[in-house]
Coordinates of C-alpha atoms in Angstrom, one line a residue:
M182 CA -39.1 -74.0 -168.2
R183 CA -41.0 -75.8 -165.4
K184 CA -41.2 -78.9 -167.7
T185 CA -37.4 -78.8 -168.1
V186 CA -36.7 -78.5 -164.4
L187 CA -39.1 -81.4 -163.7
T188 CA -37.4 -83.6 -166.3
L189 CA -33.9 -82.8 -164.8
A190 CA -35.2 -83.7 -161.3
I191 CA -36.6 -87.0 -162.4
L192 CA -33.2 -87.8 -164.1
V193 CA -31.3 -87.0 -160.9
I194 CA -33.6 -89.1 -158.7
S195 CA -33.4 -92.0 -161.2
L196 CA -29.6 -91.8 -161.3
T197 CA -29.4 -91.7 -157.5
F198 CA -31.6 -94.7 -157.2
F199 CA -29.6 -96.6 -159.8
L200 CA -26.3 -95.9 -158.0
S201 CA -27.8 -96.9 -154.7
C202 CA -29.0 -100.2 -156.0
N203 CA -25.7 -101.0 -157.6
N204 CA -23.8 -100.2 -154.4
S205 CA -26.2 -102.3 -152.4
K206 CA -25.7 -105.3 -154.7
K207 CA -21.9 -104.8 -154.6
E208 CA -21.9 -104.6 -150.8
K209 CA -24.1 -107.8 -150.6
Q210 CA -21.8 -109.6 -153.0
E211 CA -18.7 -108.5 -151.0
D212 CA -20.4 -109.7 -147.8
N213 CA -21.1 -113.1 -149.4
D214 CA -17.5 -113.3 -150.6
T215 CA -16.1 -112.7 -147.2
Q216 CA -18.5 -114.9 -145.3
E217 CA -17.4 -118.5 -144.5
Q218 CA -19.1 -120.8 -147.0
P219 CA -20.9 -123.8 -145.6
E220 CA -19.2 -127.2 -145.8
V221 CA -20.3 -129.2 -148.8
S222 CA -21.1 -132.9 -147.9
D223 CA -19.9 -135.8 -149.9
Q224 CA -23.5 -136.4 -150.9
T225 CA -23.9 -132.9 -152.3
Q226 CA -20.5 -133.1 -154.1
N227 CA -21.6 -136.3 -155.7
D228 CA -24.9 -134.7 -156.6
T229 CA -26.5 -138.1 -156.7
I230 CA -29.3 -139.2 -154.5
R231 CA -31.5 -142.3 -154.8
R232 CA -34.4 -141.7 -157.1
C233 CA -37.0 -144.5 -157.2
V234 CA -40.2 -143.5 -159.0
T235 CA -42.2 -146.6 -158.3
M236 CA -44.9 -144.6 -156.4
D237 CA -45.1 -142.1 -159.3
V238 CA -45.5 -144.9 -161.8
L239 CA -48.2 -146.5 -159.6
E240 CA -50.2 -143.2 -159.5
K241 CA -50.0 -143.1 -163.3
H242 CA -51.2 -146.7 -163.6
L243 CA -54.1 -146.0 -161.1
A244 CA -55.2 -143.1 -163.2
K245 CA -55.2 -145.1 -166.3
N246 CA -56.8 -148.3 -164.9
S247 CA -59.9 -147.8 -162.7
N248 CA -59.8 -151.5 -161.7
L249 CA -56.3 -151.4 -160.4
K250 CA -57.2 -149.9 -157.0
I251 CA -59.9 -152.6 -156.6
E252 CA -57.3 -155.3 -157.3
M253 CA -54.8 -153.8 -155.0
D254 CA -57.3 -153.4 -152.2
A255 CA -58.2 -157.1 -152.6
I256 CA -54.5 -158.0 -152.4
E257 CA -54.1 -155.9 -149.2
K258 CA -57.0 -157.8 -147.7
Q259 CA -55.5 -161.1 -148.6
C260 CA -52.1 -160.0 -147.3
R261 CA -53.6 -159.1 -143.9
A262 CA -55.5 -162.3 -143.6
F263 CA -52.3 -164.2 -144.4
I264 CA -50.3 -162.3 -141.7
A265 CA -53.1 -162.9 -139.2
L266 CA -53.0 -166.7 -139.9
R267 CA -49.2 -166.8 -139.9
K268 CA -49.2 -165.3 -136.4
T269 CA -51.1 -168.4 -135.2
G270 CA -48.3 -170.6 -136.4
K271 CA -50.5 -172.4 -139.0
I272 CA -48.4 -171.1 -142.0
N273 CA -44.8 -171.9 -142.6
V274 CA -42.6 -169.1 -144.1
T275 CA -39.3 -170.9 -143.7
D276 CA -39.4 -172.8 -147.0
T277 CA -37.4 -171.3 -149.8
I278 CA -39.1 -169.9 -152.9
A279 CA -37.2 -170.1 -156.1
I280 CA -37.7 -167.3 -158.7
P281 CA -36.3 -167.7 -162.2
T282 CA -35.1 -164.3 -163.4
I283 CA -34.9 -163.0 -167.0
V284 CA -32.7 -160.0 -167.6
H285 CA -33.4 -157.8 -170.7
V286 CA -30.3 -155.7 -171.4
I287 CA -31.2 -152.9 -173.8
Y288 CA -28.3 -150.8 -174.8
S289 CA -27.3 -147.9 -177.0
N290 CA -23.5 -148.0 -176.3
D291 CA -20.9 -150.5 -175.1
D292 CA -21.1 -149.3 -171.5
E293 CA -24.9 -150.1 -171.3
N294 CA -24.3 -153.5 -172.9
I295 CA -23.3 -154.8 -169.5
S296 CA -21.3 -158.1 -169.2
D297 CA -22.7 -161.4 -168.2
S298 CA -20.5 -161.2 -165.1
Q299 CA -22.1 -157.9 -164.1
V300 CA -25.5 -159.5 -164.4
R301 CA -24.5 -162.5 -162.3
S302 CA -23.0 -160.2 -159.7
Q303 CA -26.5 -158.7 -159.2
I304 CA -28.1 -162.1 -158.8
D305 CA -25.5 -162.9 -156.2
V306 CA -26.4 -159.7 -154.3
L307 CA -30.1 -160.6 -154.4
N308 CA -29.5 -164.1 -153.0
R309 CA -27.4 -162.7 -150.1
D310 CA -29.9 -159.9 -149.3
F311 CA -33.0 -162.1 -149.4
S312 CA -31.4 -164.8 -147.3
K313 CA -29.7 -162.5 -144.7
T314 CA -26.3 -163.8 -145.6
N315 CA -25.0 -160.4 -146.7
Q316 CA -21.8 -159.6 -144.7
D317 CA -23.0 -156.1 -143.8
A318 CA -25.9 -157.6 -141.8
S319 CA -23.4 -157.6 -138.9
Q320 CA -23.8 -153.8 -138.8
I321 CA -27.5 -154.0 -137.9
P322 CA -28.1 -152.1 -134.6
K323 CA -28.9 -154.2 -131.5
E324 CA -32.3 -152.5 -131.4
F325 CA -33.3 -154.2 -134.7
E326 CA -31.3 -157.4 -134.6
D327 CA -34.2 -159.6 -133.5
I328 CA -36.4 -158.5 -136.3
A329 CA -33.9 -158.7 -139.2
A330 CA -35.3 -161.3 -141.5
N331 CA -34.2 -164.1 -143.8
I332 CA -36.9 -163.8 -146.5
N333 CA -36.1 -167.3 -147.9
I334 CA -36.2 -166.3 -151.5
R335 CA -33.7 -167.5 -154.0
F336 CA -33.2 -166.0 -157.5
S337 CA -31.7 -168.0 -160.4
L338 CA -30.6 -166.4 -163.7
D339 CA -32.7 -168.0 -166.4
T340 CA -31.9 -165.9 -169.5
I341 CA -30.1 -162.8 -170.6
I342 CA -31.6 -161.1 -173.6
R343 CA -29.7 -158.4 -175.4
V344 CA -31.3 -155.7 -177.6
S345 CA -29.4 -153.0 -179.4
S346 CA -31.1 -149.7 -179.6
T347 CA -30.5 -146.1 -180.8
R348 CA -32.6 -144.7 -178.0
A349 CA -30.5 -142.9 -175.4
E350 CA -33.2 -142.7 -172.6
W351 CA -36.3 -144.7 -172.0
G352 CA -38.2 -142.8 -169.3
T353 CA -40.9 -144.4 -167.1
E354 CA -43.7 -145.2 -169.5
D355 CA -42.8 -148.9 -169.8
Q356 CA -41.8 -148.5 -173.5
M357 CA -38.7 -150.7 -173.0
K358 CA -41.0 -153.6 -172.2
F359 CA -42.2 -154.0 -175.8
S360 CA -40.3 -155.0 -178.9
S361 CA -42.6 -152.8 -181.0
N362 CA -41.0 -149.8 -179.3
G363 CA -37.5 -151.1 -179.8
G364 CA -37.4 -152.7 -176.4
S365 CA -37.8 -156.4 -175.3
D366 CA -41.1 -158.2 -174.7
I367 CA -41.9 -159.8 -171.3
I368 CA -41.4 -163.5 -170.9
G369 CA -43.4 -165.8 -168.6
P370 CA -44.6 -163.1 -166.1
T371 CA -46.6 -165.7 -164.1
S372 CA -43.5 -167.8 -163.3
C373 CA -40.5 -165.5 -163.9
L374 CA -39.2 -162.2 -162.7
N375 CA -38.4 -159.9 -165.6
I376 CA -35.8 -157.2 -165.2
W377 CA -35.2 -154.6 -167.9
V378 CA -31.7 -153.0 -167.6
C379 CA -31.7 -149.8 -169.7
N380 CA -30.9 -146.1 -169.3
I381 CA -34.0 -144.7 -167.7
G382 CA -32.7 -141.1 -167.7
G383 CA -33.5 -138.1 -165.5
G384 CA -31.2 -139.4 -162.7
I385 CA -33.7 -142.2 -162.0
L386 CA -32.1 -145.4 -160.6
G387 CA -35.0 -147.7 -161.1
Y388 CA -38.7 -148.4 -160.7
A389 CA -41.0 -151.4 -160.1
Q390 CA -44.5 -152.6 -160.7
F391 CA -46.7 -153.7 -157.8
P392 CA -48.5 -157.0 -157.7
G393 CA -52.0 -156.9 -159.3
D394 CA -51.0 -154.6 -162.2
N395 CA -50.9 -155.4 -165.9
L396 CA -49.0 -158.7 -166.6
S397 CA -47.7 -157.4 -169.9
T398 CA -45.5 -154.9 -168.0
D399 CA -44.8 -156.8 -164.8
G400 CA -41.3 -156.6 -163.4
I401 CA -38.7 -154.0 -162.6
V402 CA -36.5 -151.6 -164.5
I403 CA -33.0 -150.6 -163.5
S404 CA -30.5 -148.2 -165.1
P405 CA -27.3 -150.2 -166.0
Q406 CA -24.9 -148.2 -163.9
F407 CA -26.8 -149.2 -160.8
F408 CA -27.1 -152.9 -161.6
G409 CA -24.7 -155.3 -159.9
T410 CA -21.4 -154.7 -158.3
E411 CA -18.8 -154.8 -161.1
G412 CA -18.2 -153.4 -164.6
F413 CA -20.3 -150.3 -165.5
V414 CA -21.4 -149.3 -162.0
T415 CA -21.5 -145.9 -160.4
P416 CA -21.1 -145.2 -156.6
P417 CA -22.7 -144.7 -154.2
F418 CA -25.2 -147.1 -155.8
D419 CA -22.7 -149.8 -156.9
K420 CA -23.6 -152.6 -154.4
G421 CA -26.6 -153.9 -156.2
R422 CA -29.1 -152.6 -153.6
T423 CA -31.2 -150.6 -156.1
T424 CA -32.4 -154.0 -157.5
T425 CA -33.0 -155.3 -154.0
H426 CA -35.1 -152.2 -153.2
E427 CA -37.2 -152.5 -156.4
I428 CA -37.8 -156.2 -156.0
G429 CA -39.1 -155.2 -152.5
H430 CA -41.8 -153.1 -154.3
W431 CA -42.4 -156.0 -156.8
L432 CA -43.2 -158.1 -153.7
N433 CA -45.6 -155.5 -152.3
L434 CA -43.4 -153.5 -150.0
R435 CA -43.8 -149.7 -149.6
H436 CA -41.1 -147.3 -148.8
I437 CA -40.1 -147.5 -145.2
W438 CA -41.5 -144.0 -144.4
G439 CA -44.8 -144.8 -146.0
D440 CA -44.5 -142.0 -148.5
G441 CA -46.1 -139.5 -146.1
N442 CA -45.7 -137.9 -142.7
C443 CA -45.7 -139.5 -139.2
T444 CA -49.3 -140.6 -139.6
I445 CA -48.7 -142.5 -142.8
D446 CA -47.6 -146.1 -142.4
D447 CA -45.9 -148.6 -144.7
F448 CA -48.3 -151.4 -143.6
V449 CA -45.6 -153.1 -141.6
E450 CA -45.9 -153.5 -137.8
D451 CA -42.2 -153.7 -136.9
T452 CA -40.8 -150.8 -138.9
P453 CA -40.7 -147.5 -137.1
V454 CA -42.9 -144.7 -138.3
S455 CA -41.0 -142.0 -140.2
N456 CA -41.9 -138.8 -142.1
S457 CA -39.3 -138.7 -144.9
P458 CA -36.6 -140.7 -146.6
N459 CA -33.0 -140.8 -145.5
F460 CA -30.1 -140.2 -147.8
G461 CA -26.4 -140.8 -147.9
C462 CA -25.2 -142.7 -144.8
P463 CA -27.0 -141.5 -141.8
T464 CA -25.6 -141.9 -138.3
Y465 CA -27.4 -144.1 -135.8
P466 CA -29.7 -143.2 -134.2
T467 CA -31.6 -140.9 -136.6
I468 CA -34.7 -139.9 -134.8
K469 CA -38.0 -139.0 -136.5
C470 CA -41.6 -139.2 -135.2
N471 CA -40.2 -139.8 -131.7
S472 CA -38.5 -143.1 -132.6
N473 CA -35.2 -144.3 -134.2
D474 CA -35.5 -144.6 -138.0
M475 CA -34.6 -148.0 -139.5
T476 CA -32.3 -146.2 -142.0
M477 CA -30.5 -149.4 -142.9
N478 CA -33.6 -150.9 -144.3
Y479 CA -33.6 -151.8 -148.0
M480 CA -36.7 -149.8 -148.5
D481 CA -35.2 -146.4 -147.5
Y482 CA -33.2 -144.1 -149.8
V483 CA -29.8 -144.4 -148.3
D484 CA -26.6 -145.3 -150.2
D485 CA -26.1 -148.9 -151.1
K486 CA -23.4 -149.5 -148.5
C487 CA -25.7 -148.3 -145.8
M488 CA -28.8 -150.5 -146.4
Y489 CA -28.6 -154.1 -145.3
M490 CA -31.8 -155.5 -143.8
F491 CA -35.5 -156.4 -144.2
S492 CA -37.7 -156.8 -141.2
E493 CA -39.8 -159.8 -140.2
G494 CA -42.9 -157.7 -140.9
Q495 CA -41.7 -157.0 -144.4
K496 CA -41.0 -160.7 -144.8
D497 CA -44.7 -161.5 -144.0
R498 CA -45.9 -159.0 -146.7
M499 CA -43.5 -160.4 -149.3
R500 CA -44.3 -164.0 -148.5
A501 CA -48.1 -163.3 -148.6
V502 CA -48.0 -162.6 -152.3
F503 CA -47.0 -166.2 -152.9
A504 CA -49.7 -167.7 -150.7
A505 CA -53.0 -169.2 -151.8
D506 CA -55.0 -166.6 -153.6
G507 CA -52.0 -164.3 -153.5
P508 CA -51.1 -162.3 -156.7
R509 CA -47.9 -164.3 -157.3
E510 CA -49.3 -167.7 -156.2
S511 CA -48.4 -169.1 -159.7
F512 CA -44.7 -168.8 -158.9
V513 CA -45.0 -171.7 -156.4
K514 CA -48.2 -173.3 -157.5
K515 CA -47.7 -177.0 -158.4

């Protein structure tokens, strides 16, 4: 009898607890339904933010190659020596460096097999961005006007190589850079910039290889819908600035925020310290680390239409790679 009463009591308590939980969940759901929902930004609706995985790829390469850090440290030392000498006025950085460019188009469908005109539209963007002749340079805030730089680099389209593939995505392991994997082999890495245009996947726009790494994989990779300004392009990354950003890495630039907090630098004197990337189209000024962010810099993560400058300090770093003993000296060596 006592056992029966105890069992009934447990059942009553369990039922009461169950009903109470259900009522609580219902009340919470009703509260959520009646509360004003937060406004969804255009960036959230688009559900697309800039994803450059260059630093992730660098970490992988550093883990695989113990000599890479030594090589990059030597390049950094050479870079700083170049900048110190340039400040004395003994080095000229106003001459134009010409870079032949080879574009490998690897496609699994008609959209990815982008047209010649789409490829040329990207080269046009590069030539404007690296010569400060881009029209949107007029939007640079007065604070940064004096340090907005003409990099004096010109890109020429050398060759377009097309490779048909059944592979839908290529990832970030450089497999697209080898014909043995169904990709396309690099051509003349000591004198040409190689760009592989293929679907990386995972929402990744592009990635680059820093100077000093393996020559057999040197260059940048861009997903086709973010390459150029016409044809198969997807906003808000339809102005060709993903390629500008990745070539910045290829020329030894870090992200504008230094990939860290306010104490981590991008090794450039005239870019403000920041603690995180910016997305979308930020209003000016955007203040982090007690200073105005240079959100319009090509090395931030903002939308294409909202990035439109390199700085003089970034110019020094990029031009240093072509100097005597620089990692890309062979591009200009006679």
